[in-house]
PDB file of C-alpha atoms in Angstrom:
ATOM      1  CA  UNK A   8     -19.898 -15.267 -11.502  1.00  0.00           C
ATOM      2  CA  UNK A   9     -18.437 -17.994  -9.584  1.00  0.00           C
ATOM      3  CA  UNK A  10     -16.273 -16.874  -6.321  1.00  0.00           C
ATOM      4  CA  UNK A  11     -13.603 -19.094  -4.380  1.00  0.00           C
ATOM      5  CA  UNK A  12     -12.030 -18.591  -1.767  1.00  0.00           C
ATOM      6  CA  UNK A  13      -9.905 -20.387   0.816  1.00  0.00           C
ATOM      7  CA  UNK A  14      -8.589 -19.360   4.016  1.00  0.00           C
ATOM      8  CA  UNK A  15      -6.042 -21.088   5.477  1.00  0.00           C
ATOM      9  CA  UNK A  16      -6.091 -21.830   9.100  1.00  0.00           C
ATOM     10  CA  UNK A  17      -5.062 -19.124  11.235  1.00  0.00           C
ATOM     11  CA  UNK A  18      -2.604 -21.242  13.819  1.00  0.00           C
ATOM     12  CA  UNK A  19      -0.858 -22.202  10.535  1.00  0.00           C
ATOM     13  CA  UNK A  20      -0.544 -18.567   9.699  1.00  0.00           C
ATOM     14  CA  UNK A  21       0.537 -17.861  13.226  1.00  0.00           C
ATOM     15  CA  UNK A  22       3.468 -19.969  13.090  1.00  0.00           C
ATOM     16  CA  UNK A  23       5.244 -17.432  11.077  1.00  0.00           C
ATOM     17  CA  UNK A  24       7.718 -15.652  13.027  1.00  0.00           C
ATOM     18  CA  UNK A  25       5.895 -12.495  12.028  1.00  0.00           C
ATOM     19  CA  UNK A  26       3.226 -13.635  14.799  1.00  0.00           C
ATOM     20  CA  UNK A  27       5.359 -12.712  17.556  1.00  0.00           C
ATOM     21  CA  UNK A  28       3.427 -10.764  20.484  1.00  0.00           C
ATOM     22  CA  UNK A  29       5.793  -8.037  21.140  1.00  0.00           C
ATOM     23  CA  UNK A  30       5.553  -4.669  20.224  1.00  0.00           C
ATOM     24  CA  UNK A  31       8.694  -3.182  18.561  1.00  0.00           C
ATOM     25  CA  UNK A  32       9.741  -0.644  20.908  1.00  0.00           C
ATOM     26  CA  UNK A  33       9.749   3.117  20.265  1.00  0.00           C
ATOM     27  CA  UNK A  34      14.059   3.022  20.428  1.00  0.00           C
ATOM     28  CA  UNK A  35      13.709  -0.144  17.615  1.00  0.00           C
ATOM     29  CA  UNK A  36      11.624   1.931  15.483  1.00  0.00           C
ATOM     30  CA  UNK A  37      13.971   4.990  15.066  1.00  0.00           C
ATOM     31  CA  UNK A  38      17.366   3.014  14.593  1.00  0.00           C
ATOM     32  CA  UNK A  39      14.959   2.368  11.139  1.00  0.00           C
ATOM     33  CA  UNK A  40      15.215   6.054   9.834  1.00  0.00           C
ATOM     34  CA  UNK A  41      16.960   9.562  10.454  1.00  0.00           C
ATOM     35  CA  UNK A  42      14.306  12.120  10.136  1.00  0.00           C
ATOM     36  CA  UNK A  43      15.820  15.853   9.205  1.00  0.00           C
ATOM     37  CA  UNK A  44      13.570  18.753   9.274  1.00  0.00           C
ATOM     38  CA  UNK A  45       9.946  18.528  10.317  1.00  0.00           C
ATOM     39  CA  UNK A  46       6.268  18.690   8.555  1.00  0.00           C
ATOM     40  CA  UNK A  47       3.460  21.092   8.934  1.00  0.00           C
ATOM     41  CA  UNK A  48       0.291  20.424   9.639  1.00  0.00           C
ATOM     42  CA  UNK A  49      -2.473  19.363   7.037  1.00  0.00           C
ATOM     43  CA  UNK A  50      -4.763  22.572   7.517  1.00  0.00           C
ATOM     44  CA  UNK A  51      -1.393  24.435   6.700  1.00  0.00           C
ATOM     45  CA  UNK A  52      -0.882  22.008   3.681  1.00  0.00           C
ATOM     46  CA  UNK A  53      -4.634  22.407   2.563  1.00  0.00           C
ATOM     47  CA  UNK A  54      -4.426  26.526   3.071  1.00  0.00           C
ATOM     48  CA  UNK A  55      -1.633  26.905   0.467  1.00  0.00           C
ATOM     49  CA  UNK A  56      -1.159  26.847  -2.746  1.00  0.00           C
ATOM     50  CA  UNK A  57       0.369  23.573  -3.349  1.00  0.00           C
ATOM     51  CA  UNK A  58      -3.276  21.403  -3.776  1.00  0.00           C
ATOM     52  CA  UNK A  59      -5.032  24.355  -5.159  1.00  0.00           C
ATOM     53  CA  UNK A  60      -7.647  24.206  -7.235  1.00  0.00           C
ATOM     54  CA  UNK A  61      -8.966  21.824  -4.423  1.00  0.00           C
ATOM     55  CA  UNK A  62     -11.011  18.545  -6.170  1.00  0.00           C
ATOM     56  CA  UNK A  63      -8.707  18.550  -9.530  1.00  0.00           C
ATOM     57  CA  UNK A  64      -5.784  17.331 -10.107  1.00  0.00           C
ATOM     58  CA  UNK A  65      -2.590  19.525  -9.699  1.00  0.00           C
ATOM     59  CA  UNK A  66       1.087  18.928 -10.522  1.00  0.00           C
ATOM     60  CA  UNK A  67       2.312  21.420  -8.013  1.00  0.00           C
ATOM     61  CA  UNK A  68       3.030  19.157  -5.006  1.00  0.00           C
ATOM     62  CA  UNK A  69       4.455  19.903  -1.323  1.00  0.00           C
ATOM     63  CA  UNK A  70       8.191  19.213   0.184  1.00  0.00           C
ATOM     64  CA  UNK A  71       8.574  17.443   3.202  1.00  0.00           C
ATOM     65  CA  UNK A  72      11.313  16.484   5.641  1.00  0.00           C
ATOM     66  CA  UNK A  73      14.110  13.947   4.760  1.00  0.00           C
ATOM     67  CA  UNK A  74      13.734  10.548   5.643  1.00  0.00           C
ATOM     68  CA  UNK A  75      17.119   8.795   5.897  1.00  0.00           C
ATOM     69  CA  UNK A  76      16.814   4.801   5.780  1.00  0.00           C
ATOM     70  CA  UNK A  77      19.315   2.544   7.682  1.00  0.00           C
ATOM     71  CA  UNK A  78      19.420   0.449   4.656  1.00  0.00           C
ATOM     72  CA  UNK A  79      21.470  -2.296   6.397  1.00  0.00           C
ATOM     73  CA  UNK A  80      18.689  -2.941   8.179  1.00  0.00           C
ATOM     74  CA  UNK A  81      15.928  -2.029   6.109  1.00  0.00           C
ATOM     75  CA  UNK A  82      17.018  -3.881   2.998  1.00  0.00           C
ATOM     76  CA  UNK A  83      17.398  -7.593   4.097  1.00  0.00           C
ATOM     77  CA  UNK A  84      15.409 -10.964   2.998  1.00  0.00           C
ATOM     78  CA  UNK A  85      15.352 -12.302  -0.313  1.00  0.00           C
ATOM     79  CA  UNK A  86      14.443  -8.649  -2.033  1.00  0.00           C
ATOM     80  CA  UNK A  87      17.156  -7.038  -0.556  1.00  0.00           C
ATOM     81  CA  UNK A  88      19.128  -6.594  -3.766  1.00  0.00           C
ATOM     82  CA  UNK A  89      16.286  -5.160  -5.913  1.00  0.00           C
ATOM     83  CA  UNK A  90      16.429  -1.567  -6.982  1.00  0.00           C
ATOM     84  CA  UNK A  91      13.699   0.397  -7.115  1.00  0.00           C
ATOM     85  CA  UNK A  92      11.209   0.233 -10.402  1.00  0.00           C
ATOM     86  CA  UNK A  93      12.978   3.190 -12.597  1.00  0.00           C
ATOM     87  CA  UNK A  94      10.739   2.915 -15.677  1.00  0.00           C
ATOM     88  CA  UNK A  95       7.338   3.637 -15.824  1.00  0.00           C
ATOM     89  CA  UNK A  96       6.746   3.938 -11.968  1.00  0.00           C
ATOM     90  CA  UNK A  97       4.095   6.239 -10.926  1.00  0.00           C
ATOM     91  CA  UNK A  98       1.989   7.558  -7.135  1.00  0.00           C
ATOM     92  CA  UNK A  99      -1.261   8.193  -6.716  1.00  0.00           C
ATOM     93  CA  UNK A 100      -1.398  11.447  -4.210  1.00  0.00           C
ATOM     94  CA  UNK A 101      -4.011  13.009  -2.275  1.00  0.00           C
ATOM     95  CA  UNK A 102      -3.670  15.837  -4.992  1.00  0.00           C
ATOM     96  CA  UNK A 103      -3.031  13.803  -8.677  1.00  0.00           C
ATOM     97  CA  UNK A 104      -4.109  10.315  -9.638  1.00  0.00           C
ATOM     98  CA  UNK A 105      -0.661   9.623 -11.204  1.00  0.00           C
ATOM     99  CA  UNK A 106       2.733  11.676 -10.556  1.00  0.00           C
ATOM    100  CA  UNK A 107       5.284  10.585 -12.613  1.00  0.00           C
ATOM    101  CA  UNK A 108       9.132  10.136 -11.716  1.00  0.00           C
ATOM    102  CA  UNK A 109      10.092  13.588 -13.024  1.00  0.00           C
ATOM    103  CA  UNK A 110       7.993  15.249 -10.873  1.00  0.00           C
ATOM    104  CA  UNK A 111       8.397  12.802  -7.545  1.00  0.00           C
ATOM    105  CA  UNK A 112      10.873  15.686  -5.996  1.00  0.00           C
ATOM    106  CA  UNK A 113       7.750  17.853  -5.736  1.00  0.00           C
ATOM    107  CA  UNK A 114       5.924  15.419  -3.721  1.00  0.00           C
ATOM    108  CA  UNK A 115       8.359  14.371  -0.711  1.00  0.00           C
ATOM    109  CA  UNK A 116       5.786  14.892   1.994  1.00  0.00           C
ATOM    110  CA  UNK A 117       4.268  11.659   1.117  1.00  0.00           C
ATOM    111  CA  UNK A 118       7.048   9.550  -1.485  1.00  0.00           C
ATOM    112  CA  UNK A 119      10.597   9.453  -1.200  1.00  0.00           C
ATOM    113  CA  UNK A 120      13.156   6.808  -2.010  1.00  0.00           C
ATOM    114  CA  UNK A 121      16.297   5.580  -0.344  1.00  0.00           C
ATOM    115  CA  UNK A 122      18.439   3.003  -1.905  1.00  0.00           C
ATOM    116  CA  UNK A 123      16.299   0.145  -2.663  1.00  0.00           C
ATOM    117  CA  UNK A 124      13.326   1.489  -0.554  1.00  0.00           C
ATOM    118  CA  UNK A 125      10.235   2.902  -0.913  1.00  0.00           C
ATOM    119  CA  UNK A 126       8.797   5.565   1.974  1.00  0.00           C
ATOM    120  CA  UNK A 127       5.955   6.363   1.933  1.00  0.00           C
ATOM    121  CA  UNK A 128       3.971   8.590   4.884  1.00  0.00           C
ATOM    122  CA  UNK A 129      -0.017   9.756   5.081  1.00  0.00           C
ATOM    123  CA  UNK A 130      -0.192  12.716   8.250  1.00  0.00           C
ATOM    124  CA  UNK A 131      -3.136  13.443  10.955  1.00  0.00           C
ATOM    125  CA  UNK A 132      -6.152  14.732   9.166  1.00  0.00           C
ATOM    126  CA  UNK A 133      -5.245  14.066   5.445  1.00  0.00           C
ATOM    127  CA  UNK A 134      -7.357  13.828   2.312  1.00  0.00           C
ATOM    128  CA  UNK A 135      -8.225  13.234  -1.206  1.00  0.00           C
ATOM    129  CA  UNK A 136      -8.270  16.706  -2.483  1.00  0.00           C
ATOM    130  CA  UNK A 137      -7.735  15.365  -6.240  1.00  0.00           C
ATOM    131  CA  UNK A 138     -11.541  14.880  -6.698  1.00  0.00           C
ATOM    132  CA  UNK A 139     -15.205  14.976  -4.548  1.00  0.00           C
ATOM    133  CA  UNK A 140     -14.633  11.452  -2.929  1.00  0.00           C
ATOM    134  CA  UNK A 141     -14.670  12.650   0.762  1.00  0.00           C
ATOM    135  CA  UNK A 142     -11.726  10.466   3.013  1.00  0.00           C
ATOM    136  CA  UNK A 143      -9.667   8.338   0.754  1.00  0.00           C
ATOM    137  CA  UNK A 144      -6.007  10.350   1.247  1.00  0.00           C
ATOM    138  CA  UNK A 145      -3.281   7.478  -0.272  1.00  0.00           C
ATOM    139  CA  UNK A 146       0.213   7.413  -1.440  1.00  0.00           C
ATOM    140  CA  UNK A 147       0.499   4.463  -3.459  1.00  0.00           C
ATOM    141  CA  UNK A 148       2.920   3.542  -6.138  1.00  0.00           C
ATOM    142  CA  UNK A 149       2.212   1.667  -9.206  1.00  0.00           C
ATOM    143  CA  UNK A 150       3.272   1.131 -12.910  1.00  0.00           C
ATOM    144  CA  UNK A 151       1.621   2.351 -15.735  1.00  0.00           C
ATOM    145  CA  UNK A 152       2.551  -0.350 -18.222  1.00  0.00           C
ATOM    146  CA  UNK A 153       2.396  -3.848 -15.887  1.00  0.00           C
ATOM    147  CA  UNK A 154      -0.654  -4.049 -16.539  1.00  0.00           C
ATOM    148  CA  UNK A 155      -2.538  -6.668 -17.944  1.00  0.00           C
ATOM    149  CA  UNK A 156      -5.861  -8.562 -19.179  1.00  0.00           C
ATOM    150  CA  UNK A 157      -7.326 -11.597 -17.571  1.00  0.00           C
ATOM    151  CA  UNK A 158      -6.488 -15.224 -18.858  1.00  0.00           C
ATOM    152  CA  UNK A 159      -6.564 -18.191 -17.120  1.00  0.00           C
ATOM    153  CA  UNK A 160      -3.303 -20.148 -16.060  1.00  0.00           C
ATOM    154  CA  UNK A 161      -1.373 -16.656 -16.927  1.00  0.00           C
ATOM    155  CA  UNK A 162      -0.114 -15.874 -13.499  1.00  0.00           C
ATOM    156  CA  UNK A 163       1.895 -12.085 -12.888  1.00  0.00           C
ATOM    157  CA  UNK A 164       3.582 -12.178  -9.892  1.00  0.00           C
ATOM    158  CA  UNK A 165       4.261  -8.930  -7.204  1.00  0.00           C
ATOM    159  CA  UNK A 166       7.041  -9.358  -4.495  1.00  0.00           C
ATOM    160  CA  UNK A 167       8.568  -7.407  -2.040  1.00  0.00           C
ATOM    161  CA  UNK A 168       9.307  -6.529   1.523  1.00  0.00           C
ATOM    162  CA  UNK A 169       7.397  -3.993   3.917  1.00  0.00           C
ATOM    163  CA  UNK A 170       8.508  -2.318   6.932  1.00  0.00           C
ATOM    164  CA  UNK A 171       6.459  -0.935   8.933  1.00  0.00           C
ATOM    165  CA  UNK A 172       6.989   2.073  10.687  1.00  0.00           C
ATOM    166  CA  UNK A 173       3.769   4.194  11.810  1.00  0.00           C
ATOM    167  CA  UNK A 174       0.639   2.755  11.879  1.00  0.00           C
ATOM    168  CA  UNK A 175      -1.678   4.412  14.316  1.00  0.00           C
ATOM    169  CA  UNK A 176      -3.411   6.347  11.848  1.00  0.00           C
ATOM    170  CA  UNK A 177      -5.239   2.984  10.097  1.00  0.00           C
ATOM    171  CA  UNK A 178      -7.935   3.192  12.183  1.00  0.00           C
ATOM    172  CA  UNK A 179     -10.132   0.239  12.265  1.00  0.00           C
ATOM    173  CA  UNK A 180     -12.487  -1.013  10.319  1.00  0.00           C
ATOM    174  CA  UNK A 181     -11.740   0.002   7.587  1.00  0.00           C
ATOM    175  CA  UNK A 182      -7.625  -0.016   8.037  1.00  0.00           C
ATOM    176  CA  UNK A 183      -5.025   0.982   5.901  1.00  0.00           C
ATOM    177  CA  UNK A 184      -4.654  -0.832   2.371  1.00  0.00           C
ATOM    178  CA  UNK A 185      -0.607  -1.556   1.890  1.00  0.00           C
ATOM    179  CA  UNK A 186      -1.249  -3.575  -1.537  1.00  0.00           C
ATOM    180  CA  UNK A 187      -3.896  -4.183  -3.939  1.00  0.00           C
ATOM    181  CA  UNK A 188      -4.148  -6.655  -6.829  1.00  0.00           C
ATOM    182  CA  UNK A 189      -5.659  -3.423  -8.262  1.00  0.00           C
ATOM    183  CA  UNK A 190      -8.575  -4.071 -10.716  1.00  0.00           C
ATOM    184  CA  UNK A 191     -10.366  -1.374 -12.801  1.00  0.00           C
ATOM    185  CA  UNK A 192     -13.543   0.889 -11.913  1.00  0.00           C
ATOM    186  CA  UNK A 193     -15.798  -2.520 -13.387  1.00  0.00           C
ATOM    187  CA  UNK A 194     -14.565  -5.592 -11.515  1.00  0.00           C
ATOM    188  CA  UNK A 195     -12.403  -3.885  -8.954  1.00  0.00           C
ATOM    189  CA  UNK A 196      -9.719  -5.502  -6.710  1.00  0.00           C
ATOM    190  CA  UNK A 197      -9.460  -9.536  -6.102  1.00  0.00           C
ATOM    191  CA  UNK A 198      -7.370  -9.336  -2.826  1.00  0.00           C
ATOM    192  CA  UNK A 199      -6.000  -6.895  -0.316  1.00  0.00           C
ATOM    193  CA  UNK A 200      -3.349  -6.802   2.257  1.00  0.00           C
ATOM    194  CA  UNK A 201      -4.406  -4.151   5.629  1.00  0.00           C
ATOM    195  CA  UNK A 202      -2.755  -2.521   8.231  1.00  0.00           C
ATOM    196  CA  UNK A 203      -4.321  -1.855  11.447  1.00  0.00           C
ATOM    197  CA  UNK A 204      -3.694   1.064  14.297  1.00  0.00           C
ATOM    198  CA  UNK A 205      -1.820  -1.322  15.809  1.00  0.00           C
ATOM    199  CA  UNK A 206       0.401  -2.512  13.356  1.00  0.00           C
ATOM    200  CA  UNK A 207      -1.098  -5.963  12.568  1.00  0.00           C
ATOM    201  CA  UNK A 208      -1.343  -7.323   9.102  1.00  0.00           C
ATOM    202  CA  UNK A 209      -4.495  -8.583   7.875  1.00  0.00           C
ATOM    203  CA  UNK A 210      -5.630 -10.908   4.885  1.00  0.00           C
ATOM    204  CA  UNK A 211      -8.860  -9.251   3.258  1.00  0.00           C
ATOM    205  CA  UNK A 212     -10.142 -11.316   0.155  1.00  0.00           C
ATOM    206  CA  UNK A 213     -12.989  -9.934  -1.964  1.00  0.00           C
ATOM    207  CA  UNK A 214     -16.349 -11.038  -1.984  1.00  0.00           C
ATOM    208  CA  UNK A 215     -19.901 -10.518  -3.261  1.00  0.00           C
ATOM    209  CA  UNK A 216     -21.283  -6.907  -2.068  1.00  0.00           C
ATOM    210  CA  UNK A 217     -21.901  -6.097   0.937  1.00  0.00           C
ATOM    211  CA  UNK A 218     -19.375  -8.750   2.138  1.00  0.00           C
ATOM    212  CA  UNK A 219     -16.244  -7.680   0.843  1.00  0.00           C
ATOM    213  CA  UNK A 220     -13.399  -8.609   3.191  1.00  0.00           C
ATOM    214  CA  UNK A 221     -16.085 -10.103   5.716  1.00  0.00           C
ATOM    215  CA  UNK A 222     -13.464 -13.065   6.186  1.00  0.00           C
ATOM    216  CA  UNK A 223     -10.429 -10.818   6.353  1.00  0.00           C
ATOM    217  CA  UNK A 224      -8.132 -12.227   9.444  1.00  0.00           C
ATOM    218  CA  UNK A 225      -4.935 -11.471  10.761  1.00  0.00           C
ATOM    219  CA  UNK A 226      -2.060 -12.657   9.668  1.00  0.00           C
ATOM    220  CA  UNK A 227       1.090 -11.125  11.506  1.00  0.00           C
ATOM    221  CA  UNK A 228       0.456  -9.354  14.926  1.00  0.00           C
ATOM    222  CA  UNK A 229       2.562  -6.140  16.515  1.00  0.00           C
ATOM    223  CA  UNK A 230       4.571  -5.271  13.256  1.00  0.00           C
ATOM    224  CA  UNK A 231       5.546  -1.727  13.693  1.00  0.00           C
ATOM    225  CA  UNK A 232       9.229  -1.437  13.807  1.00  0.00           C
ATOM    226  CA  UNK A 233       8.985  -5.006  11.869  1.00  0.00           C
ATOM    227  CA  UNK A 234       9.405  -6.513   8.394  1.00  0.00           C
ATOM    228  CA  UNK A 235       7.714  -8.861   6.251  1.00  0.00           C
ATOM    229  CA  UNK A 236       8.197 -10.573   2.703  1.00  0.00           C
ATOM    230  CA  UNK A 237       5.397 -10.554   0.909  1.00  0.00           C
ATOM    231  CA  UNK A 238       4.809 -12.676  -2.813  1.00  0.00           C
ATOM    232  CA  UNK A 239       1.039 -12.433  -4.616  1.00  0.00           C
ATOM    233  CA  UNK A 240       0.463 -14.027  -7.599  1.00  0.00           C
ATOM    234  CA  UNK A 241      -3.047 -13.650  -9.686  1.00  0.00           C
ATOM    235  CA  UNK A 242      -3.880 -14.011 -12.908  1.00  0.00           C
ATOM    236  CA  UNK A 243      -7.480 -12.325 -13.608  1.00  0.00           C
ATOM    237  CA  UNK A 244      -9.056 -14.599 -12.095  1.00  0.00           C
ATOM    238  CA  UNK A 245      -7.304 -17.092  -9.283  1.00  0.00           C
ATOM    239  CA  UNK A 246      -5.255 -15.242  -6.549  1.00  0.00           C
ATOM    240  CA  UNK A 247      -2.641 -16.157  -4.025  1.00  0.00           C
ATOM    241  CA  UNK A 248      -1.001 -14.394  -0.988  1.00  0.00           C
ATOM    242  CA  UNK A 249       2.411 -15.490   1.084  1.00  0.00           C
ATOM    243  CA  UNK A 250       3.729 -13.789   3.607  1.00  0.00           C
ATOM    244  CA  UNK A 251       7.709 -14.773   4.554  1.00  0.00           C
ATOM    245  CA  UNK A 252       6.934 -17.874   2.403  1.00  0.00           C
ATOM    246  CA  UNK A 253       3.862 -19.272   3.903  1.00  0.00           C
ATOM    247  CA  UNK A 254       0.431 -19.440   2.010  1.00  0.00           C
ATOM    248  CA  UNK A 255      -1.617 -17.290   3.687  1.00  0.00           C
ATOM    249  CA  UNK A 256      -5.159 -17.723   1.355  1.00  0.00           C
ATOM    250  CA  UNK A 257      -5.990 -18.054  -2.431  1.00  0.00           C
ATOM    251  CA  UNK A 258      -9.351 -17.474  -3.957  1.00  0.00           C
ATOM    252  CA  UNK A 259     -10.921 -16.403  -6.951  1.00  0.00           C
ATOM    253  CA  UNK A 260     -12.364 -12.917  -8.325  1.00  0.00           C
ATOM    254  CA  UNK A 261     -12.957 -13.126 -11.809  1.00  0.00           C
ATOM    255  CA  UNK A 262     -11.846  -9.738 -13.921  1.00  0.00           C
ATOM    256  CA  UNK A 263     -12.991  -8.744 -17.299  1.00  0.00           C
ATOM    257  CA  UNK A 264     -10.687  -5.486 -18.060  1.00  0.00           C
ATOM    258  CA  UNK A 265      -7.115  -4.430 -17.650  1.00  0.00           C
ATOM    259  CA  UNK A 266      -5.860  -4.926 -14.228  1.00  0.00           C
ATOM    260  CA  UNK A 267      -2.330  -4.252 -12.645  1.00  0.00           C
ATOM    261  CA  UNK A 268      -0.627  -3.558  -8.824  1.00  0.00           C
ATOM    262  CA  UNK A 269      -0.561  -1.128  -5.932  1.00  0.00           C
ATOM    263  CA  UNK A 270       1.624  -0.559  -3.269  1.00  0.00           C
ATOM    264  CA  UNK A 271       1.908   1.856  -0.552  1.00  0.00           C
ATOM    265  CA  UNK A 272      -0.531   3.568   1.897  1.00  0.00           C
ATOM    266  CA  UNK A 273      -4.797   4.093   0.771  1.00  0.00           C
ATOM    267  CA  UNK A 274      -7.318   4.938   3.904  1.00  0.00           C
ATOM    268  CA  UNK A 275     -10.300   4.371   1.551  1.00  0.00           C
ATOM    269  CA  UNK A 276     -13.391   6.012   3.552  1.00  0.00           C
ATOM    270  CA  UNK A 277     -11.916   6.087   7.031  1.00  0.00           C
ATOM    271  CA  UNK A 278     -10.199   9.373   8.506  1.00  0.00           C
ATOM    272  CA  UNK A 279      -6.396   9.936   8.711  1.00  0.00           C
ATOM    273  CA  UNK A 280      -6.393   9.463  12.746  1.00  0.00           C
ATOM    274  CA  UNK A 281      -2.580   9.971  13.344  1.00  0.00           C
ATOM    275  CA  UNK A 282       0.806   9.674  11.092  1.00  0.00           C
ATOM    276  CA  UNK A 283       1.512   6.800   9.222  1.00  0.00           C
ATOM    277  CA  UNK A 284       4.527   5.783   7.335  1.00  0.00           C
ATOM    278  CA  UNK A 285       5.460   2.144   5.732  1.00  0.00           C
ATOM    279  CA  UNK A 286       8.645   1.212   3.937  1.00  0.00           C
ATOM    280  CA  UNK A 287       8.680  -0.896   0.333  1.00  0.00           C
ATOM    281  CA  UNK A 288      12.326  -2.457  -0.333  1.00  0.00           C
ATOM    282  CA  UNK A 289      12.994  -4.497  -3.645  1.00  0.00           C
ATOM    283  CA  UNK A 290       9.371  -4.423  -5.071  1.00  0.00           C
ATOM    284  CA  UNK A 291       9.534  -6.453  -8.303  1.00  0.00           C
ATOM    285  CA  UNK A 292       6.716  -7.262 -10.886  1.00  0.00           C
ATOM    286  CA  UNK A 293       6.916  -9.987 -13.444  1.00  0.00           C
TER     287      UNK A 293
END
């Protein structure tokens, strides 16, 4: 197997405006969202019924407060316009590998939508209780049919914006994983945009074990309270990443089974160290 891949210079990167060195203040951050009712803690989550039998999958699910987007400011950039993926859209839970739209009411401690967005929230201490795999809580979205097989010079494409609101519980290194050009259990994912604990956005290409990500770098600093366009195009084999236009690396991670796209929050093998919550406005596959 033959592996490229190119990293573009980071003071290119950092000319994006997404760069900036300011933290979003606390009173930027909640003109973002109005937040009714409040959310237990996760030993009071794990204690009831709603994930039980712990390590299978259960449809049951857990209610949690409202999140209320400002969509006038949420929902700007070139995405804006783009309703949310009705057909076919799916999550993957900390308690079922794929929740379907009829049953996304039952789930709105971790998914909701508003408008053309996306919310999507991981709390202090959370976990995969679907299965054994210790760690790995998520809330991701996906769909069940955009998926497809490897060919060469067939590109699929994956845009949308983020916002992000929480980060402190990505704890480094490992991170938070906002999107995924999601592979299968064989050849596994070409490329993967991070979030840190303190809200910067990294790069993270795949490569040969044990160095996967080992050339991950930053790409926009300070985001919380901030949002970003992001475009990825891959094909099975060749990948590509911009971020508010600008090629931020391309590479190659040759696939030999169905592969597709994933959006939201995944912790992978690093604790849930605080909240975390991440908007997705206009996502569109094609």
């Amino acid at each position: 197997m033959v592996i490229r891949t190119t990293l573009l210079s980071l003071s290119l990167v950092c000319t994006l405006s997404a760069c900036s060195s300011k933290q979003a203040s606390p009173q930027a951050e909640s003109t973002l969202y109005v937040q009714t009712g409040t959310d237990p803690l996760w030993q009071e989550v794990k204690d009831s019924d709603a994930l039980r039998p712990h390590h299978t999958n259960t449809n049951k699910g857990f209610k949690g407060s409202k999140i209320d987007v400002n969509n006038a400011l949420v929902e700007v950039g070139p995405y804006a316009n783009n309703p949310i993926i009705q057909d076919n859209l799916a999550i993957h839970t900390v308690g079922h590998a794929s929740i379907r739209r009829n049953e996304f009411e039952r789930w709105t401690r971790w998914y909701q939508e508003d408008g053309n967005t996306q919310v999507f929230r991981l709390f202090k201490d959370e976990e995969n209780l679907r299965n054994q795999r210790e760690n790995a809580a998520r809330i991701e979205s996906f769909s069940v049919t955009d998926k497809w097989a490897p060919q060469d010079g067939v590109w699929r494409e994956w845009e949308g914006r983020f916002t992000i609101i929480k980060s402190a519980g990505c704890a480094l290194p490992h991170m938070c994983s906002i999107f995924q050009a999601k592979g299968n259990n064989v050849d596994h994912w070409s490329v993967m945009i991070r979030l840190d604990e303190h809200g910067n956005i990294w790069y993270v290409p795949r490569k040969e074990q044990p160095e996967i990500g080992n050339n991950k770098y930053i790409v926009a600093k300070n985001m919380n309270g901030k949002g970003f366009d992001v475009r990825v195009r891959d094909n099975g084999i060749d990948y590509e990443v911009y971020i508010d236009g600008n090629k931020v690396g391309n590479g190659q991670w040759p696939r030999t089974e169905e592969i597709g796209f994933r959006w939201g929050i995944y912790v992978g093998r690093s604790e849930v160290t605080d909240a975390i919550m991440l908007f997705a406005t206009g996502v569109t596959m094609r």
